[in-house]
Structure formats: structure tokens, C-alpha cells
Amino acid sequence: MIIKNASVLNQEGVLERKHIVVQDGLISKIQDAAEAVEEAGEIIEAEGKLLIPGLIDMHVHLREPGFEHKETIETGARSAAKGGFTTIACMPNTRPVTDSAEIVQLVKDKAREAGLVKVLPYAAITKNELGRELTDFAALKAAGAIGFTDDGVGVQSAQMMKDAMKLAKGLDMPVIAHCEDNSLVEGAPVAEGTFADKHGLKGIPNESEAIHVGRDILLSEATGVHYHVCHVSTEQSVRLIRQAKQIGIKVTAEVCPHHLLLSEEDIPGMDANWKMNPPLRSRRDVEACIEGLLDGTLDIIVTDHAPHSEEEKAKGMQLAPFGIVGFETAFPLLYTAFVATGKWDLSLLVQRMTADPARVFRLSTGSLTVGAPADLTLIDLNEEKAVDPATFASKGRNTPFTGWKLKGWPVKTWVDGRAVWSEV
């Protein structure tokens, strides 16, 4: 396969017109568009569209097994491919929880049957994510788990978390933490602030996240484990992670598009499509997350893709489950808000969604270089269209971004040189 006349970012972040030759699932040649190419195999005319390494999302919920009415591994993988993602890492808060080698294998088998994007399973830190007993880390690693997390809930016991970190360190595996102190959040659907006050709702305070971040940084320092913070949303968390990095603690962190774009002031009413965990916080927190992403305190962008049925979300702000879908809007949202407006360089956005997640989690993907896997995404930076949940490949329609007019839509996605999504 040859992808002709693609716009490719060079090492200086400048766009250059290139031809990309793919052979046996790998990038075999990158040449200037002025050079003639051997017209062999399939020819894809990129017409100057942006070609980047396939996007990598290290925090997603595919719901299977147990919640197939929300999403399956196949529908989630198709949604990811449509959004330009070629590698995704799925969280273990399924039913049954991904806390055994058998469930890890089931996830891998289902992903292989789907034949779409690369699916990397996380395994739970504690059995059933109940925080009472550690899982068999060695068996889970052997089965193919890429890290340990109880995402969906925070590990409440410091001793349990320290024991988990020691075990993970011994296996050269990361611990990925959902940071939340349950004693501060029970029954609260939104953040503390003006929206909660206006609607008479209990609020989730910033410190509920930051307390666990601070605790776990100290435990990471004591154990030497690679500690990764999920979906950072508060100024306090950013500050703690920045300080930890400055003194050499092995901590990395992620942030979601919605925490870079929306604050609690933007919530229009009691629509549960605006309910997510962590919740939308203050404008100050949003600015801190943006600054943290720009200076490298927050290493990567993830979607926290969390599909729910329309019936579940219709229960209202207090009773509906937390979460929004994210695969199909992530890149266009961030491109439109930050790159098209001149606030960020295109290369920064691409790096935080490709090379940086590959670096943090030691993946072989995430680069557009000769010899790399041909995981590629072609993006139209110019066509503008509105977000329409009815067109989503995901089963989930739960998004606060309905009607937003965006540019930067992925139009074709390849995994190992094989097309897994095409708009044309």
C-alpha cells in the first residue's frame, strides 16, 4: 500500500508532503512527494490531508463482559477506529471484574475476533474492585494485563495500595490509580461550586481527588513503582504531580478533553450527559489542567470513553451513572479549540495522543517512522461538521458536545497496514 501526498509532521513540527509506503504491516519507506513512487499495490490518494501515527487511548471502558447493553468490545473498538484510535487500553470495572487470568484472556479473545483496533487490558488491583484483597498480579501479567487499576473506585486503604505497589514494582508493572476518597464524595453527583449550590446538590470537593494523589505519590516514592494518575481534574492534583516530578518520583498522569474544555459553569441544567467522574470543576481547575498538559506535568490525553444507555442517562443528574463517550469527538474537539485557534501547535496535540502514551506505557506504536507498525490515521483538518450522536459507531450517545461544530475529523484508520475504518 502507498499513501500518496499526505501532510506529515517532521521532527520540528512542520508539515511536509510525503508518500508513505507500507509493506507487511510496517512502514517501509517515507519519501518526498516530489519523488516518483513505484505504483504497486493499493494506492491511497491523501490529497494533502494530515497523516499521523494512530491515536492511542490508555483509558477506556468497553463494558464487556457484563454490560453489553452499554457497549461491547466490538462496538467500542469500531468507535475507537472511527475516532482515529488504533490502540486502546480497557478498564477492568466489568462484570465479572477483570481480576482473573480467564477474564483477561476473554477480553483479548473478543478483541481479536473483532479484528479492529489493538485492545490492551488492564487488570484490577483488588478482587472485585472491593479494596479488600489483592489479585494475583503475576498470573494477570502472564495472561497479558498491561497494568493494575481499580478504576471506577479509589483504593481506600493506604496499606493495600502500598502492598499493590510493591508487588507491581517487583513485576516491572505500573499501578494506575483512580484517585478518590470515598468519605468525601458519597451521594454527590457534581463538583462543589456554583452549579451544586444553585441546584441544591451535594458537591464533590477537589480534595477528594488530590488527597489520594498526594498519598499515592508518597507511596510511589517509597516503593519505586511507576505510578500513573487517572483523569486529573484539579489544580491541587496538577500541583502535586508537578512537584513529584521535580524531585524525581516516577509519576505520570493523564487528562481528558472534557476537563480541558468545560467547567461546571458550562453545565446547562440537570442533563446527566454532563455528569462524569471526576466531575467538571472550576475554570481555575481547567486552566491548571491546560497548563499542566502544556508543560508536561500531565503526560497524555485520554478519553475515559464511558458509554451508558439513554435510559440510564435519562434518570437525571442525581441518579444517572457517571460518564460520557469520547472516542469519536476527542481529536476534533481539541484540534478545533486549541490548534485551529493558534493556542497550541499541532505537533503538541499529536504527541500527547500518540508518542507520549507509547513512551509512558512502553508501547511499540505511536511513531510515523520506517520500521514502525503501520498504525495510521488520516485526518481532514478543513471540513467542518457538527457533533451528531446519531452517527456514532459506539452504542453510547451520552455526550455534552452535541451540536458543536468541529474540524479535524479522522477519515481513515489503519492498523498494521489494514484499513479498519474509512469515511469514504
Coordinates of C-alpha atoms in Angstrom, one line a residue:
M1 CA 0.0 0.0 0.0
I2 CA 1.2 3.5 -0.8
I3 CA -0.4 6.6 0.8
K4 CA 0.4 9.5 -1.6
N5 CA 0.6 13.2 -0.9
A6 CA 0.0 13.1 2.8
S7 CA 0.8 16.0 5.1
V8 CA 3.2 14.7 7.7
L9 CA 4.7 16.4 10.7
N10 CA 8.5 16.4 10.7
Q11 CA 10.7 16.5 13.8
E12 CA 10.4 20.3 14.0
G13 CA 6.6 20.1 13.9
V14 CA 6.4 21.4 10.4
L15 CA 4.1 19.8 7.8
E16 CA 5.7 18.2 4.8
R17 CA 4.1 16.5 1.8
K18 CA 5.2 12.8 1.8
H19 CA 4.4 9.4 0.3
I20 CA 4.2 6.6 2.8
V21 CA 4.9 3.0 1.6
V22 CA 3.5 0.2 3.7
Q23 CA 4.6 -3.4 3.4
D24 CA 3.8 -6.4 5.6
G25 CA 2.1 -4.2 8.2
L26 CA 5.1 -1.9 8.7
I27 CA 6.1 1.5 7.3
S28 CA 8.8 0.5 4.8
K29 CA 9.5 3.9 3.2
I30 CA 8.8 7.6 3.7
Q31 CA 9.7 9.7 0.7
D32 CA 9.2 13.3 -0.5
A33 CA 6.1 13.8 -2.6
A34 CA 8.2 15.2 -5.4
E35 CA 9.8 11.7 -5.9
A36 CA 8.2 9.2 -8.1
V37 CA 6.8 6.1 -6.4
E38 CA 6.5 2.6 -7.7
E39 CA 2.8 2.2 -8.4
A40 CA 2.5 -1.3 -6.9
G41 CA -0.3 -2.5 -4.5
E42 CA -3.1 -0.3 -3.3
I43 CA -2.8 3.4 -3.9
I44 CA -4.4 5.8 -1.4
E45 CA -4.5 9.4 -2.5
A46 CA -4.4 11.5 0.7
E47 CA -4.8 14.8 -1.2
G48 CA -2.8 16.7 1.4
K49 CA -4.8 15.5 4.4
L50 CA -2.9 15.1 7.7
L51 CA -1.4 11.6 8.3
I52 CA -0.3 10.8 11.8
P53 CA 0.5 7.7 13.9
G54 CA -2.7 6.0 15.0
L55 CA -4.1 7.7 18.2
I56 CA -3.5 5.8 21.5
D57 CA -6.1 5.9 24.3
M58 CA -4.9 4.5 27.6
H59 CA -8.2 4.9 29.5
V60 CA -11.4 3.4 28.0
H61 CA -14.4 1.5 29.1
L62 CA -15.6 -1.2 26.7
R63 CA -18.2 -2.6 29.2
E64 CA -17.9 -6.2 28.1
P65 CA -18.3 -8.6 29.9
G66 CA -21.4 -7.8 31.8
F67 CA -22.7 -4.5 30.4
E68 CA -23.1 -5.3 26.7
H69 CA -26.2 -3.1 26.6
K70 CA -23.9 -0.1 27.0
E71 CA -21.1 -1.3 24.7
T72 CA -19.3 -4.4 23.5
I73 CA -15.6 -4.8 22.8
E74 CA -16.5 -4.9 19.1
T75 CA -18.7 -1.7 19.1
G76 CA -16.2 0.1 21.3
A77 CA -13.3 -0.9 19.0
R78 CA -15.3 0.3 16.0
S79 CA -16.0 3.6 17.7
A80 CA -12.3 3.9 18.5
A81 CA -11.3 3.2 14.9
K82 CA -13.8 5.8 13.7
G83 CA -12.2 8.3 16.1
G84 CA -8.7 7.6 14.7
F85 CA -7.5 5.4 17.6
T86 CA -5.5 2.3 16.8
T87 CA -4.6 1.2 20.3
I88 CA -6.8 1.4 23.4
A89 CA -6.5 0.2 27.0
C90 CA -9.7 -1.0 28.6
M91 CA -10.5 -0.7 32.3
P92 CA -11.4 -3.7 34.5
N93 CA -14.7 -2.5 36.1
T94 CA -16.7 -5.0 34.1
R95 CA -19.0 -7.8 35.5
P96 CA -17.3 -10.0 36.3
V97 CA -14.4 -7.7 37.1
T98 CA -11.2 -8.3 35.1
D99 CA -9.5 -9.7 38.1
S100 CA -8.5 -13.2 36.8
A101 CA -6.4 -14.6 34.0
E102 CA -9.6 -16.0 32.4
I103 CA -11.3 -12.6 32.1
V104 CA -8.1 -11.0 30.7
Q105 CA -8.0 -13.8 28.1
L106 CA -11.7 -13.3 27.3
V107 CA -11.1 -9.6 26.6
K108 CA -8.1 -10.4 24.3
D109 CA -10.1 -13.1 22.5
K110 CA -13.1 -10.8 21.9
A111 CA -10.7 -8.1 20.6
R112 CA -9.1 -10.5 18.2
E113 CA -12.5 -11.7 17.0
A114 CA -13.5 -8.1 16.4
G115 CA -10.4 -7.6 14.2
L116 CA -10.3 -3.8 14.6
V117 CA -8.0 -1.9 16.9
K118 CA -5.4 -3.2 19.4
V119 CA -7.0 -3.7 22.8
L120 CA -4.8 -3.8 25.8
P121 CA -6.5 -5.0 29.0
Y122 CA -5.8 -3.6 32.5
A123 CA -6.4 -5.9 35.5
A124 CA -7.9 -5.0 38.8
I125 CA -5.7 -4.2 41.8
T126 CA -8.2 -5.9 44.2
K127 CA -10.6 -8.7 43.8
N128 CA -14.0 -7.5 42.5
E129 CA -12.6 -4.0 43.0
L130 CA -13.7 -4.2 46.6
G131 CA -10.4 -3.0 48.1
R132 CA -10.2 -6.0 50.5
E133 CA -7.8 -8.5 48.9
L134 CA -5.2 -8.1 46.2
T135 CA -5.5 -10.0 42.9
D136 CA -2.8 -12.4 41.6
F137 CA -0.6 -9.9 39.9
A138 CA 1.8 -12.4 38.5
A139 CA -0.9 -14.5 36.9
L140 CA -2.6 -11.4 35.5
K141 CA 0.6 -10.2 33.9
A142 CA 1.3 -13.6 32.4
A143 CA -2.2 -13.6 30.9
G144 CA -1.5 -10.3 29.2
A145 CA -2.6 -7.5 31.5
I146 CA -0.6 -4.3 31.0
G147 CA -1.1 -2.7 34.4
F148 CA -3.2 -2.7 37.5
T149 CA -6.0 -0.4 38.4
D150 CA -9.3 -0.4 40.3
D151 CA -10.6 2.4 38.0
G152 CA -14.1 3.4 38.9
V153 CA -13.2 3.5 42.6
G154 CA -10.2 4.6 44.5
V155 CA -8.3 2.1 46.7
Q156 CA -9.2 3.4 50.1
S157 CA -6.6 1.7 52.2
A158 CA -3.1 3.1 52.1
Q159 CA -1.7 -0.2 53.2
M160 CA -3.5 -2.0 50.4
M161 CA -2.1 0.5 47.9
K162 CA 1.4 0.2 49.2
D163 CA 1.3 -3.6 49.1
A164 CA 0.0 -3.4 45.5
M165 CA 2.8 -1.0 44.5
K166 CA 5.4 -3.3 46.0
L167 CA 4.0 -6.3 44.0
A168 CA 3.8 -4.3 40.8
K169 CA 7.3 -2.9 41.2
G170 CA 8.6 -6.5 41.5
L171 CA 6.9 -7.4 38.3
D172 CA 8.0 -4.2 36.5
M173 CA 4.4 -3.2 36.0
P174 CA 2.6 0.2 36.5
V175 CA -0.1 1.0 39.0
I176 CA -2.8 3.2 37.5
A177 CA -4.9 5.0 40.1
H178 CA -8.5 6.4 40.2
C179 CA -7.9 8.9 42.9
E180 CA -11.0 9.5 45.1
D181 CA -11.5 9.5 48.8
N182 CA -15.0 7.9 49.3
S183 CA -15.6 9.6 52.6
L184 CA -15.8 13.0 50.8
V185 CA -17.9 12.1 47.8
E186 CA -20.7 9.8 48.8
G187 CA -24.0 10.8 47.2
A188 CA -22.6 13.8 45.3
P189 CA -23.2 13.9 41.5
V190 CA -21.3 17.1 40.6
A191 CA -18.4 19.2 41.8
E192 CA -18.6 21.6 44.7
G193 CA -19.3 25.0 43.3
T194 CA -21.9 27.3 41.9
F195 CA -23.9 24.7 40.0
A196 CA -24.2 22.4 43.0
D197 CA -25.3 25.4 45.1
K198 CA -27.8 26.6 42.6
H199 CA -29.5 23.2 42.3
G200 CA -29.2 22.1 45.9
L201 CA -26.9 19.2 45.2
K202 CA -24.1 17.8 47.3
G203 CA -20.8 18.6 45.8
I204 CA -17.6 16.6 45.1
P205 CA -14.7 18.6 46.6
N206 CA -11.3 19.0 44.8
E207 CA -9.5 17.5 47.8
S208 CA -11.3 14.1 47.3
E209 CA -9.0 13.6 44.3
A210 CA -5.9 15.4 45.5
I211 CA -5.7 13.6 48.8
H212 CA -5.3 10.3 47.0
V213 CA -2.8 11.8 44.5
G214 CA -0.7 13.1 47.4
R215 CA -0.9 9.8 49.3
D216 CA 0.0 7.7 46.3
I217 CA 2.9 9.9 45.3
L218 CA 4.4 9.3 48.7
L219 CA 3.8 5.5 48.4
S220 CA 5.3 5.6 44.9
E221 CA 8.4 7.3 46.3
A222 CA 8.6 4.6 49.0
T223 CA 8.2 1.6 46.6
G224 CA 9.8 2.9 43.4
V225 CA 6.8 1.8 41.3
H226 CA 5.7 3.5 38.1
Y227 CA 2.6 5.3 39.4
H228 CA 0.1 6.7 36.8
V229 CA -2.7 9.1 37.8
C230 CA -6.1 8.7 36.0
H231 CA -8.1 11.6 34.6
V232 CA -6.6 14.5 36.5
S233 CA -9.1 17.3 37.1
T234 CA -8.0 19.6 39.9
E235 CA -5.4 22.4 40.3
Q236 CA -4.2 20.7 43.5
S237 CA -3.5 17.4 41.7
V238 CA -1.6 19.1 39.0
R239 CA 0.5 21.0 41.6
L240 CA 1.3 17.7 43.5
I241 CA 2.2 15.8 40.3
R242 CA 4.5 18.7 39.1
Q243 CA 6.3 18.8 42.5
A244 CA 6.7 15.0 42.5
K245 CA 8.2 15.0 39.0
Q246 CA 10.6 17.8 40.0
I247 CA 12.1 15.6 42.7
G248 CA 12.3 12.5 40.5
I249 CA 9.4 10.4 41.7
K250 CA 8.2 8.1 38.9
V251 CA 4.8 9.5 38.4
T252 CA 2.9 10.1 35.1
A253 CA -0.6 11.4 34.6
E254 CA -3.4 11.8 32.1
V255 CA -6.2 14.3 31.3
C256 CA -9.4 14.1 29.4
P257 CA -10.7 16.5 26.7
H258 CA -13.7 17.4 28.7
H259 CA -11.6 18.6 31.7
L260 CA -9.6 20.8 29.2
L261 CA -12.7 22.3 27.6
L262 CA -15.5 22.5 30.1
S263 CA -16.1 23.8 33.6
E264 CA -19.0 23.5 36.0
E265 CA -20.1 26.9 34.8
D266 CA -20.9 25.4 31.4
I267 CA -23.4 22.8 32.6
P268 CA -26.7 24.0 31.1
G269 CA -29.1 22.3 33.6
M270 CA -29.9 18.9 35.1
D271 CA -28.9 17.0 31.9
A272 CA -27.0 13.9 33.0
N273 CA -24.9 13.9 29.8
W274 CA -22.9 16.5 31.7
K275 CA -22.3 14.1 34.6
M276 CA -18.9 12.5 34.7
N277 CA -16.4 11.4 37.3
P278 CA -14.2 13.3 38.0
P279 CA -16.9 16.0 37.6
L280 CA -16.5 19.2 35.7
R281 CA -14.7 21.6 38.1
S282 CA -14.0 25.3 38.2
R283 CA -12.5 27.4 35.5
R284 CA -9.3 27.7 37.6
D285 CA -9.0 23.9 37.5
V286 CA -9.5 23.8 33.8
E287 CA -6.7 26.4 33.3
A288 CA -4.4 24.4 35.6
C289 CA -5.0 21.2 33.6
I290 CA -4.3 23.0 30.3
E291 CA -1.0 24.5 31.8
G292 CA -0.1 21.0 33.1
L293 CA -0.6 19.5 29.7
L294 CA 1.5 22.2 28.1
D295 CA 4.4 21.9 30.5
G296 CA 4.4 18.1 30.5
T297 CA 3.2 17.7 34.1
L298 CA 0.2 15.8 32.5
D299 CA 1.8 13.4 30.1
I300 CA -1.0 12.2 27.9
I301 CA -4.6 12.8 26.7
V302 CA -7.2 10.0 27.2
T303 CA -10.9 9.9 26.6
D304 CA -12.2 7.9 29.6
H305 CA -14.8 6.7 27.0
A306 CA -17.7 5.7 29.2
P307 CA -20.8 4.7 27.3
H308 CA -24.2 4.3 29.0
S309 CA -27.7 3.6 27.6
E310 CA -30.1 6.5 27.0
E311 CA -32.4 5.0 29.6
E312 CA -29.7 5.1 32.3
K313 CA -28.8 8.7 31.5
A314 CA -32.5 9.7 31.5
K315 CA -32.6 9.1 35.2
G316 CA -31.3 12.6 35.8
M317 CA -28.3 14.2 37.4
Q318 CA -28.7 12.7 40.9
L319 CA -29.4 9.1 39.8
A320 CA -27.8 8.6 36.4
P321 CA -24.4 6.9 36.2
F322 CA -21.2 8.9 35.7
G323 CA -19.5 9.1 32.3
I324 CA -19.6 10.3 28.7
V325 CA -18.4 8.8 25.4
G326 CA -15.2 10.2 23.9
F327 CA -13.6 8.2 21.1
E328 CA -15.3 9.9 18.1
T329 CA -15.0 13.5 19.3
A330 CA -11.7 13.7 21.1
F331 CA -9.3 14.8 18.3
P332 CA -11.8 17.2 16.6
L333 CA -12.7 18.8 19.9
L334 CA -9.1 19.5 20.9
Y335 CA -8.0 20.5 17.3
T336 CA -10.8 23.0 17.0
A337 CA -10.5 24.5 20.4
F338 CA -6.7 24.7 20.7
V339 CA -4.9 24.2 17.4
A340 CA -7.2 25.9 15.0
T341 CA -7.3 28.9 17.3
G342 CA -3.5 29.1 17.4
K343 CA -3.2 28.3 21.1
W344 CA -1.3 25.0 20.7
D345 CA 1.0 23.7 18.0
L346 CA -0.5 20.7 16.1
S347 CA 2.6 18.7 17.0
L348 CA 1.9 19.1 20.7
L349 CA -1.7 17.7 20.3
V350 CA -0.5 14.8 18.2
Q351 CA 2.4 14.0 20.5
R352 CA 0.2 13.9 23.6
M353 CA -2.1 11.4 21.8
T354 CA 0.5 9.2 20.2
A355 CA 4.2 9.3 21.1
D356 CA 3.7 10.2 24.7
P357 CA 1.3 7.4 25.6
A358 CA 3.6 5.0 23.8
R359 CA 6.5 6.3 25.8
V360 CA 4.7 6.2 29.2
F361 CA 3.4 2.6 28.7
R362 CA 6.4 1.4 26.6
L363 CA 4.4 0.5 23.5
S364 CA 5.9 -0.2 20.1
T365 CA 3.3 2.1 18.4
G366 CA 2.9 5.8 18.3
S367 CA 5.5 6.9 15.7
L368 CA 5.5 7.5 12.0
T369 CA 8.9 6.1 11.2
V370 CA 10.4 3.5 8.9
G371 CA 10.1 0.1 10.6
A372 CA 7.2 1.1 12.9
P373 CA 3.8 -0.7 12.8
A374 CA 1.6 0.9 10.1
D375 CA -1.0 2.1 12.6
L376 CA -2.0 5.3 10.9
T377 CA -4.8 7.9 10.9
L378 CA -5.7 10.2 8.1
I379 CA -7.4 13.4 9.2
D380 CA -9.3 16.1 7.4
L381 CA -8.4 19.4 9.1
N382 CA -10.6 21.5 6.9
E383 CA -14.1 20.0 6.7
E384 CA -16.4 21.3 9.5
K385 CA -19.3 19.4 10.7
A386 CA -21.4 19.2 13.9
V387 CA -21.3 16.5 16.5
D388 CA -24.3 14.2 15.9
P389 CA -24.6 11.3 18.4
A390 CA -26.9 9.5 16.0
T391 CA -23.9 8.9 13.7
F392 CA -21.7 7.4 16.5
A393 CA -20.4 3.9 16.0
S394 CA -20.5 3.5 19.7
K395 CA -23.6 2.2 21.4
G396 CA -23.3 5.2 23.7
R397 CA -24.8 8.5 22.8
N398 CA -24.0 10.2 26.1
T399 CA -22.1 13.4 25.2
P400 CA -22.3 17.0 26.3
F401 CA -20.9 18.1 22.9
T402 CA -24.0 17.6 20.7
G403 CA -24.2 20.2 18.0
W404 CA -20.7 21.6 18.5
K405 CA -19.2 22.4 15.1
L406 CA -15.7 21.0 14.8
K407 CA -12.8 20.5 12.3
G408 CA -10.1 17.8 12.4
W409 CA -12.2 14.7 11.7
P410 CA -10.5 11.4 11.1
V411 CA -11.5 9.9 7.7
K412 CA -9.4 6.7 7.5
T413 CA -7.7 4.5 10.1
W414 CA -5.3 1.6 9.5
V415 CA -4.0 -1.0 12.0
D416 CA -0.9 -2.9 10.9
G417 CA -1.5 -1.6 7.4
R418 CA -5.1 -2.9 7.3
A419 CA -7.9 -0.4 6.9
V420 CA -10.3 -0.7 9.9
W421 CA -12.3 2.5 9.3
S422 CA -13.0 4.7 6.3
E423 CA -15.4 7.6 5.8
V424 CA -15.1 7.3 2.0

